[in-house]
XYZ file of N, CA, C and O in Angstrom:
572
model
N 37.674 -77.454 -3.073
C 37.084 -77.323 -4.393
C 37.898 -76.344 -5.227
O 38.520 -75.432 -4.711
N 37.844 -76.531 -6.516
C 38.603 -75.692 -7.435
C 37.718 -74.556 -7.941
O 36.584 -74.768 -8.332
N 38.248 -73.343 -7.927
C 37.501 -72.181 -8.392
C 37.521 -72.120 -9.912
O 38.548 -72.317 -10.542
N 36.368 -71.838 -10.510
C 36.273 -71.732 -11.967
C 36.425 -70.293 -12.440
O 36.442 -70.039 -13.633
N 36.507 -69.371 -11.518
C 36.634 -67.961 -11.900
C 35.300 -67.324 -12.250
O 35.239 -66.179 -12.636
N 34.222 -68.076 -12.158
C 32.905 -67.526 -12.468
C 32.480 -66.561 -11.367
O 32.768 -66.766 -10.199
N 31.796 -65.504 -11.768
C 31.342 -64.494 -10.824
C 29.838 -64.315 -11.025
O 29.389 -63.993 -12.119
N 29.073 -64.548 -10.001
C 27.635 -64.450 -10.105
C 27.127 -63.341 -9.204
O 27.592 -63.169 -8.083
N 26.181 -62.578 -9.711
C 25.537 -61.531 -8.931
C 24.048 -61.792 -8.938
O 23.495 -62.188 -9.952
N 23.432 -61.549 -7.830
C 21.979 -61.651 -7.802
C 21.395 -60.243 -7.808
O 21.942 -59.328 -7.198
N 20.316 -60.079 -8.538
C 19.640 -58.798 -8.646
C 18.201 -58.940 -8.188
O 17.592 -59.993 -8.313
N 17.678 -57.869 -7.677
C 16.292 -57.796 -7.242
C 15.566 -56.883 -8.233
O 16.034 -55.785 -8.522
N 14.429 -57.331 -8.758
C 13.643 -56.535 -9.704
C 12.387 -56.051 -9.005
O 11.681 -56.829 -8.370
N 12.132 -54.748 -9.132
C 10.949 -54.156 -8.512
C 10.250 -53.276 -9.537
O 10.869 -52.395 -10.140
N 8.959 -53.519 -9.757
C 8.158 -52.675 -10.649
C 7.598 -51.551 -9.794
O 6.914 -51.787 -8.797
N 7.910 -50.318 -10.181
C 7.465 -49.145 -9.419
C 6.274 -48.533 -10.126
O 6.402 -47.997 -11.224
N 5.133 -48.635 -9.521
C 3.913 -48.094 -10.107
C 3.857 -46.589 -10.009
O 4.731 -45.939 -9.458
N 2.789 -46.042 -10.529
C 2.637 -44.592 -10.550
C 1.315 -44.156 -9.952
O 0.738 -43.189 -10.387
N 0.789 -44.827 -9.014
C -0.511 -44.648 -8.370
C -1.627 -44.961 -9.356
O -1.486 -45.861 -10.161
N -2.682 -44.209 -9.363
C -3.816 -44.551 -10.230
C -3.728 -43.906 -11.608
O -4.575 -44.114 -12.445
N -2.701 -43.123 -11.866
C -2.542 -42.443 -13.145
C -2.087 -43.443 -14.203
O -0.958 -43.886 -14.211
N -2.972 -43.777 -15.116
C -2.636 -44.771 -16.143
C -1.938 -44.148 -17.342
O -1.545 -44.862 -18.253
N -1.781 -42.814 -17.348
C -1.087 -42.146 -18.448
C 0.423 -42.199 -18.290
O 1.148 -41.816 -19.194
N 0.912 -42.626 -17.135
C 2.341 -42.665 -16.858
C 2.796 -44.122 -16.833
O 2.208 -44.954 -16.157
N 3.849 -44.406 -17.584
C 4.381 -45.763 -17.627
C 5.088 -46.097 -16.318
O 5.756 -45.245 -15.742
N 4.984 -47.319 -15.856
C 5.705 -47.693 -14.634
C 7.207 -47.773 -14.893
O 7.651 -47.913 -16.029
N 7.962 -47.670 -13.823
C 9.413 -47.783 -13.893
C 9.830 -49.137 -13.346
O 9.076 -49.792 -12.633
N 11.053 -49.530 -13.687
C 11.604 -50.786 -13.189
C 12.897 -50.472 -12.454
O 13.758 -49.755 -12.964
N 13.030 -50.995 -11.240
C 14.226 -50.828 -10.434
C 14.930 -52.178 -10.360
O 14.338 -53.165 -9.943
N 16.157 -52.220 -10.821
C 16.967 -53.430 -10.828
C 18.138 -53.177 -9.894
O 18.961 -52.307 -10.151
N 18.194 -53.907 -8.783
C 19.221 -53.585 -7.796
C 20.032 -54.793 -7.376
O 19.558 -55.915 -7.334
N 21.287 -54.497 -7.100
C 22.238 -55.446 -6.538
C 22.770 -54.759 -5.299
O 23.374 -53.699 -5.392
N 22.539 -55.330 -4.156
C 22.893 -54.673 -2.901
C 24.367 -54.293 -2.806
O 24.722 -53.331 -2.156
N 25.254 -55.051 -3.444
C 26.677 -54.780 -3.300
C 27.164 -53.617 -4.175
O 28.012 -52.851 -3.767
N 26.651 -53.491 -5.405
C 27.261 -52.545 -6.330
C 26.329 -51.500 -6.920
O 26.535 -50.318 -6.751
N 25.330 -51.948 -7.653
C 24.583 -51.032 -8.507
C 23.087 -51.113 -8.264
O 22.553 -52.139 -7.880
N 22.437 -49.995 -8.578
C 20.984 -49.968 -8.673
C 20.645 -49.220 -9.950
O 21.029 -48.068 -10.125
N 19.953 -49.900 -10.855
C 19.579 -49.336 -12.145
C 18.085 -49.021 -12.148
O 17.270 -49.819 -11.695
N 17.740 -47.868 -12.691
C 16.350 -47.471 -12.823
C 16.035 -47.325 -14.300
O 16.781 -46.678 -15.041
N 14.941 -47.918 -14.743
C 14.509 -47.827 -16.130
C 13.240 -46.992 -16.211
O 12.218 -47.350 -15.637
N 13.335 -45.850 -16.892
C 12.236 -44.909 -17.141
C 11.769 -44.218 -15.858
O 11.699 -44.827 -14.797
N 11.444 -42.927 -16.010
C 10.954 -42.139 -14.877
C 9.781 -41.302 -15.381
O 9.971 -40.246 -15.975
N 8.581 -41.780 -15.163
C 7.393 -41.036 -15.569
C 7.174 -39.819 -14.686
O 7.701 -39.727 -13.573
N 6.383 -38.905 -15.167
C 6.087 -37.686 -14.423
C 5.436 -38.027 -13.082
O 4.601 -38.915 -13.004
N 5.823 -37.358 -12.046
C 5.362 -37.504 -10.654
C 5.800 -38.812 -9.989
O 5.557 -39.012 -8.806
N 6.456 -39.685 -10.710
C 6.868 -40.962 -10.120
C 7.782 -40.809 -8.914
O 7.544 -41.447 -7.887
N 8.843 -39.982 -8.969
C 9.736 -39.875 -7.807
C 9.028 -39.446 -6.523
O 9.340 -39.936 -5.445
N 8.053 -38.554 -6.623
C 7.324 -38.142 -5.417
C 6.577 -39.317 -4.802
O 6.548 -39.490 -3.590
N 5.977 -40.141 -5.628
C 5.267 -41.321 -5.137
C 6.239 -42.300 -4.494
O 5.962 -42.877 -3.450
N 7.414 -42.475 -5.101
C 8.404 -43.416 -4.553
C 8.900 -42.954 -3.192
O 9.071 -43.755 -2.289
N 9.151 -41.644 -3.051
C 9.610 -41.112 -1.770
C 8.526 -41.328 -0.712
O 8.815 -41.730 0.412
N 7.292 -41.092 -1.081
C 6.188 -41.283 -0.138
C 6.052 -42.740 0.293
O 5.546 -43.024 1.375
N 6.527 -43.670 -0.556
C 6.428 -45.100 -0.249
C 7.773 -45.703 0.151
O 7.973 -46.908 0.040
N 8.708 -44.867 0.552
C 10.007 -45.283 1.108
C 10.898 -46.076 0.155
O 11.646 -46.944 0.579
N 10.832 -45.780 -1.127
C 11.786 -46.367 -2.074
C 13.093 -45.607 -1.906
O 13.108 -44.377 -1.890
N 14.215 -46.311 -1.771
C 15.514 -45.680 -1.516
C 16.135 -45.163 -2.811
O 16.898 -45.851 -3.474
N 15.816 -43.931 -3.147
C 16.335 -43.330 -4.376
C 17.830 -43.086 -4.298
O 18.511 -43.060 -5.319
N 18.366 -42.908 -3.115
C 19.785 -42.589 -2.967
C 20.690 -43.719 -3.462
O 21.856 -43.487 -3.759
N 20.180 -44.916 -3.583
C 20.987 -46.045 -4.033
C 21.076 -46.143 -5.558
O 21.846 -46.928 -6.086
N 20.293 -45.340 -6.278
C 20.282 -45.412 -7.744
C 21.603 -44.895 -8.287
O 22.033 -43.787 -7.972
N 22.269 -45.695 -9.105
C 23.559 -45.331 -9.683
C 23.463 -45.015 -11.175
O 24.231 -44.214 -11.682
N 22.533 -45.650 -11.862
C 22.372 -45.467 -13.304
C 20.891 -45.421 -13.653
O 20.089 -46.133 -13.051
N 20.560 -44.602 -14.642
C 19.188 -44.501 -15.107
C 19.174 -44.755 -16.613
O 20.001 -44.206 -17.342
N 18.256 -45.592 -17.058
C 18.136 -45.933 -18.470
C 16.745 -45.552 -18.963
O 15.752 -45.815 -18.296
N 16.701 -44.936 -20.146
C 15.421 -44.621 -20.775
C 15.276 -45.505 -22.002
O 16.175 -45.579 -22.833
N 14.131 -46.166 -22.108
C 13.931 -47.135 -23.180
C 13.562 -46.488 -24.500
O 13.671 -47.118 -25.546
N 13.131 -45.242 -24.457
C 12.870 -44.500 -25.695
C 13.002 -43.011 -25.417
O 12.973 -42.583 -24.274
N 13.145 -42.263 -26.462
C 13.329 -40.818 -26.348
C 11.959 -40.154 -26.443
O 11.548 -39.686 -27.494
N 11.257 -40.167 -25.326
C 9.901 -39.650 -25.287
C 9.649 -39.029 -23.918
O 10.106 -39.543 -22.899
N 8.893 -37.939 -23.915
C 8.673 -37.224 -22.670
C 7.938 -38.069 -21.634
O 8.129 -37.907 -20.437
N 7.107 -39.010 -22.065
C 6.342 -39.799 -21.095
C 7.212 -40.717 -20.242
O 6.789 -41.154 -19.177
N 8.445 -40.999 -20.659
C 9.347 -41.811 -19.835
C 10.493 -40.995 -19.229
O 11.228 -41.493 -18.389
N 10.635 -39.722 -19.633
C 11.728 -38.864 -19.155
C 11.223 -37.766 -18.220
O 12.000 -37.183 -17.467
N 9.929 -37.506 -18.190
C 9.372 -36.341 -17.507
C 9.686 -36.268 -16.016
O 9.732 -35.179 -15.448
N 9.943 -37.372 -15.363
C 10.214 -37.358 -13.935
C 11.668 -37.134 -13.568
O 12.021 -37.126 -12.390
N 12.538 -36.931 -14.564
C 13.962 -36.786 -14.289
C 14.272 -35.572 -13.407
O 15.070 -35.669 -12.476
N 13.652 -34.438 -13.671
C 13.923 -33.237 -12.864
C 13.534 -33.465 -11.407
O 14.283 -33.095 -10.493
N 12.402 -34.085 -11.188
C 11.971 -34.392 -9.826
C 12.927 -35.387 -9.169
O 13.246 -35.276 -7.994
N 13.422 -36.321 -9.955
C 14.368 -37.313 -9.449
C 15.675 -36.639 -9.008
O 16.207 -36.948 -7.946
N 16.176 -35.712 -9.815
C 17.400 -34.982 -9.469
C 17.189 -34.220 -8.162
O 18.058 -34.221 -7.292
N 16.047 -33.595 -8.020
C 15.735 -32.867 -6.784
C 15.792 -33.803 -5.568
O 16.420 -33.487 -4.556
N 15.166 -34.962 -5.665
C 15.157 -35.903 -4.544
C 16.539 -36.505 -4.287
O 16.908 -36.752 -3.134
N 17.312 -36.730 -5.336
C 18.668 -37.257 -5.152
C 19.544 -36.248 -4.414
O 20.359 -36.619 -3.578
N 19.392 -34.981 -4.730
C 20.170 -33.954 -4.034
C 19.843 -33.916 -2.552
O 20.720 -33.663 -1.731
N 18.599 -34.168 -2.204
C 18.219 -34.203 -0.793
C 18.927 -35.325 -0.043
O 19.050 -35.270 1.172
N 19.397 -36.346 -0.770
C 20.110 -37.464 -0.140
C 21.621 -37.274 -0.239
O 22.370 -38.216 -0.033
N 22.061 -36.063 -0.600
C 23.484 -35.717 -0.749
C 24.164 -36.472 -1.876
O 25.372 -36.674 -1.844
N 23.424 -36.859 -2.872
C 24.009 -37.468 -4.068
C 24.311 -36.334 -5.045
O 23.543 -35.380 -5.151
N 25.449 -36.421 -5.756
C 25.876 -35.304 -6.597
C 25.958 -35.616 -8.075
O 26.308 -34.749 -8.863
N 25.665 -36.857 -8.474
C 25.721 -37.169 -9.902
C 24.858 -38.380 -10.206
O 24.495 -39.150 -9.320
N 24.538 -38.524 -11.492
C 23.753 -39.658 -11.966
C 24.166 -39.954 -13.396
O 24.298 -39.045 -14.210
N 24.382 -41.231 -13.687
C 24.666 -41.682 -15.057
C 23.332 -41.954 -15.740
O 22.489 -42.681 -15.208
N 23.121 -41.357 -16.922
C 21.857 -41.496 -17.645
C 22.147 -42.019 -19.050
O 22.994 -41.486 -19.757
N 21.425 -43.079 -19.442
C 21.612 -43.717 -20.750
C 20.285 -43.757 -21.489
O 19.233 -43.931 -20.878
N 20.352 -43.628 -22.789
C 19.129 -43.721 -23.577
C 19.415 -43.702 -25.063
O 20.571 -43.618 -25.488
N 18.369 -43.760 -25.879
C 18.538 -43.812 -27.331
C 18.988 -42.473 -27.906
O 19.020 -41.453 -27.212
N 19.314 -42.507 -29.162
C 19.712 -41.296 -29.864
C 18.629 -40.225 -29.703
O 17.444 -40.516 -29.788
N 19.043 -39.003 -29.445
C 18.115 -37.903 -29.235
C 17.858 -37.600 -27.768
O 17.292 -36.566 -27.436
N 18.283 -38.490 -26.889
C 18.060 -38.290 -25.461
C 18.775 -37.039 -24.947
O 18.207 -36.254 -24.197
N 20.020 -36.838 -25.371
C 20.781 -35.677 -24.907
C 20.056 -34.390 -25.276
O 19.886 -33.506 -24.443
N 19.568 -34.297 -26.508
C 18.842 -33.095 -26.926
C 17.556 -32.906 -26.135
O 17.217 -31.789 -25.747
N 16.840 -33.995 -25.885
C 15.601 -33.906 -25.120
C 15.858 -33.406 -23.702
O 15.166 -32.515 -23.201
N 16.878 -33.938 -23.060
C 17.185 -33.525 -21.683
C 17.717 -32.095 -21.644
O 17.348 -31.305 -20.776
N 18.566 -31.741 -22.598
C 19.088 -30.374 -22.618
C 17.990 -29.344 -22.902
O 18.072 -28.212 -22.438
N 16.961 -29.743 -23.636
C 15.863 -28.812 -23.890
C 15.083 -28.516 -22.612
O 14.373 -27.524 -22.535
N 15.226 -29.373 -21.617
C 14.535 -29.151 -20.342
C 15.509 -28.776 -19.226
O 15.176 -28.885 -18.055
N 16.703 -28.314 -19.575
C 17.737 -28.071 -18.569
C 17.353 -26.999 -17.559
O 17.830 -27.006 -16.444
N 16.473 -26.069 -17.905
C 16.090 -25.041 -16.944
C 15.205 -25.612 -15.835
O 15.144 -25.072 -14.750
N 14.549 -26.723 -16.102
C 13.790 -27.416 -15.061
C 14.718 -28.282 -14.218
O 14.365 -28.698 -13.131
N 15.902 -28.567 -14.754
C 16.877 -29.406 -14.067
C 17.893 -28.593 -13.290
O 18.882 -29.139 -12.832
N 17.665 -27.303 -13.140
C 18.641 -26.474 -12.448
C 18.879 -27.019 -11.047
O 17.971 -27.080 -10.221
N 20.095 -27.451 -10.815
C 20.477 -28.003 -9.522
C 21.957 -27.749 -9.312
O 22.798 -28.410 -9.912
N 22.293 -26.778 -8.475
C 23.708 -26.500 -8.236
C 24.433 -27.735 -7.711
O 23.888 -28.501 -6.921
N 25.621 -27.918 -8.195
C 26.492 -29.008 -7.731
C 25.975 -30.405 -8.052
O 26.340 -31.366 -7.375
N 25.126 -30.541 -9.051
C 24.673 -31.868 -9.462
C 25.085 -32.077 -10.912
O 24.929 -31.195 -11.738
N 25.622 -33.249 -11.213
C 26.106 -33.550 -12.562
C 25.309 -34.699 -13.152
O 25.190 -35.755 -12.537
N 24.773 -34.478 -14.337
C 24.154 -35.547 -15.108
C 25.154 -35.985 -16.167
O 25.609 -35.167 -16.962
N 25.510 -37.248 -16.170
C 26.400 -37.789 -17.191
C 25.530 -38.507 -18.199
O 25.018 -39.589 -17.942
N 25.321 -37.856 -19.337
C 24.386 -38.346 -20.339
C 25.104 -39.181 -21.390
O 26.151 -38.787 -21.901
N 24.504 -40.320 -21.737
C 25.063 -41.218 -22.752
C 23.956 -41.578 -23.722
O 22.944 -42.153 -23.339
N 24.162 -41.218 -24.980
C 23.199 -41.537 -26.017
C 23.715 -42.748 -26.788
O 24.833 -42.738 -27.296
N 22.908 -43.784 -26.864
C 23.315 -45.026 -27.508
C 22.648 -45.148 -28.870
O 21.450 -44.955 -29.006
N 23.461 -45.473 -29.869
C 22.960 -45.658 -31.220
C 23.508 -46.983 -31.723
O 24.708 -47.212 -31.688
N 22.642 -47.849 -32.188
C 23.104 -49.181 -32.595
C 24.001 -49.168 -33.832
O 24.732 -50.104 -34.066
N 23.994 -48.079 -34.614
C 24.803 -48.039 -35.828
C 26.135 -47.314 -35.658
O 26.993 -47.407 -36.494
N 26.291 -46.561 -34.582
C 27.543 -45.825 -34.384
C 27.970 -45.943 -32.928
O 27.275 -46.489 -32.093
N 29.120 -45.387 -32.632
C 29.620 -45.453 -31.260
C 28.796 -44.538 -30.357
O 28.230 -43.543 -30.807
N 28.732 -44.853 -29.076
C 27.952 -44.043 -28.137
C 28.507 -42.629 -28.010
O 29.702 -42.412 -28.110
N 27.610 -41.658 -27.811
C 28.002 -40.274 -27.558
C 27.800 -40.001 -26.078
O 26.840 -40.466 -25.480
N 28.697 -39.227 -25.496
C 28.571 -38.870 -24.086
C 28.617 -37.365 -23.935
O 29.216 -36.658 -24.734
N 27.989 -36.891 -22.909
C 27.890 -35.468 -22.645
C 27.719 -35.299 -21.138
O 26.940 -36.027 -20.526
N 28.440 -34.378 -20.553
C 28.286 -34.107 -19.123
C 27.622 -32.761 -18.966
O 28.098 -31.754 -19.499
N 26.510 -32.735 -18.269
C 25.785 -31.502 -17.997
C 25.938 -31.187 -16.527
O 25.519 -31.954 -15.672
N 26.593 -30.080 -16.243
C 26.789 -29.671 -14.858
C 26.370 -28.221 -14.754
O 26.924 -27.361 -15.424
N 25.397 -27.946 -13.933
C 24.849 -26.603 -13.833
C 25.218 -25.996 -12.488
O 24.609 -26.301 -11.486
N 26.250 -25.153 -12.486
C 26.677 -24.502 -11.242
C 26.334 -23.016 -11.260
O 26.302 -22.389 -10.225
N 26.134 -22.468 -12.422
C 25.850 -21.029 -12.481
C 24.574 -20.771 -13.294
O 24.475 -19.826 -14.039
N 23.623 -21.629 -13.182
C 22.319 -21.578 -13.805
C 22.323 -21.935 -15.290
O 21.304 -22.288 -15.825
N 23.456 -21.841 -15.972
C 23.425 -22.230 -17.377
C 24.781 -22.663 -17.931
O 24.969 -22.693 -19.122
N 25.718 -22.985 -17.092
C 27.028 -23.441 -17.554
C 26.927 -24.893 -18.014
O 26.419 -25.739 -17.313
N 27.408 -25.152 -19.214
C 27.369 -26.508 -19.755
C 28.765 -26.909 -20.145
O 29.454 -26.204 -20.872
N 29.222 -28.054 -19.640
C 30.534 -28.588 -19.999
C 30.348 -29.749 -20.959
O 29.530 -30.616 -20.735
N 31.143 -29.768 -22.002
C 31.123 -30.888 -22.952
C 32.430 -31.607 -22.863
O 33.474 -31.014 -22.829
């Protein structure tokens, strides 16, 4: 048979609930066993529930936030903590304009030596902005 050069990937979609707390939006995990695992939104206390239910957080490569709001970003600090326990040292984070400011305003809760957050703010009218936050001395920020 002749190859057409087409490349197909299959992804698995998993809706991650937040127990009985209806104030927290659920997250979506989109995974491809070979390459990537994408996580959409991280509500407060969600990572603790996922760890308790054996969700493999160490496979997450990218995190996307659908809006710049604390109700979908609040679990990021807990997520960083759990990722460090799996010897992961960085995470790519994407979201709408204002995301970088929102995350940097909570950087003291994100204190994690040797962990790098690569933040990308997407704006439909201009080019994407990127920022790398690496906290090795409690408040060092690299741009």
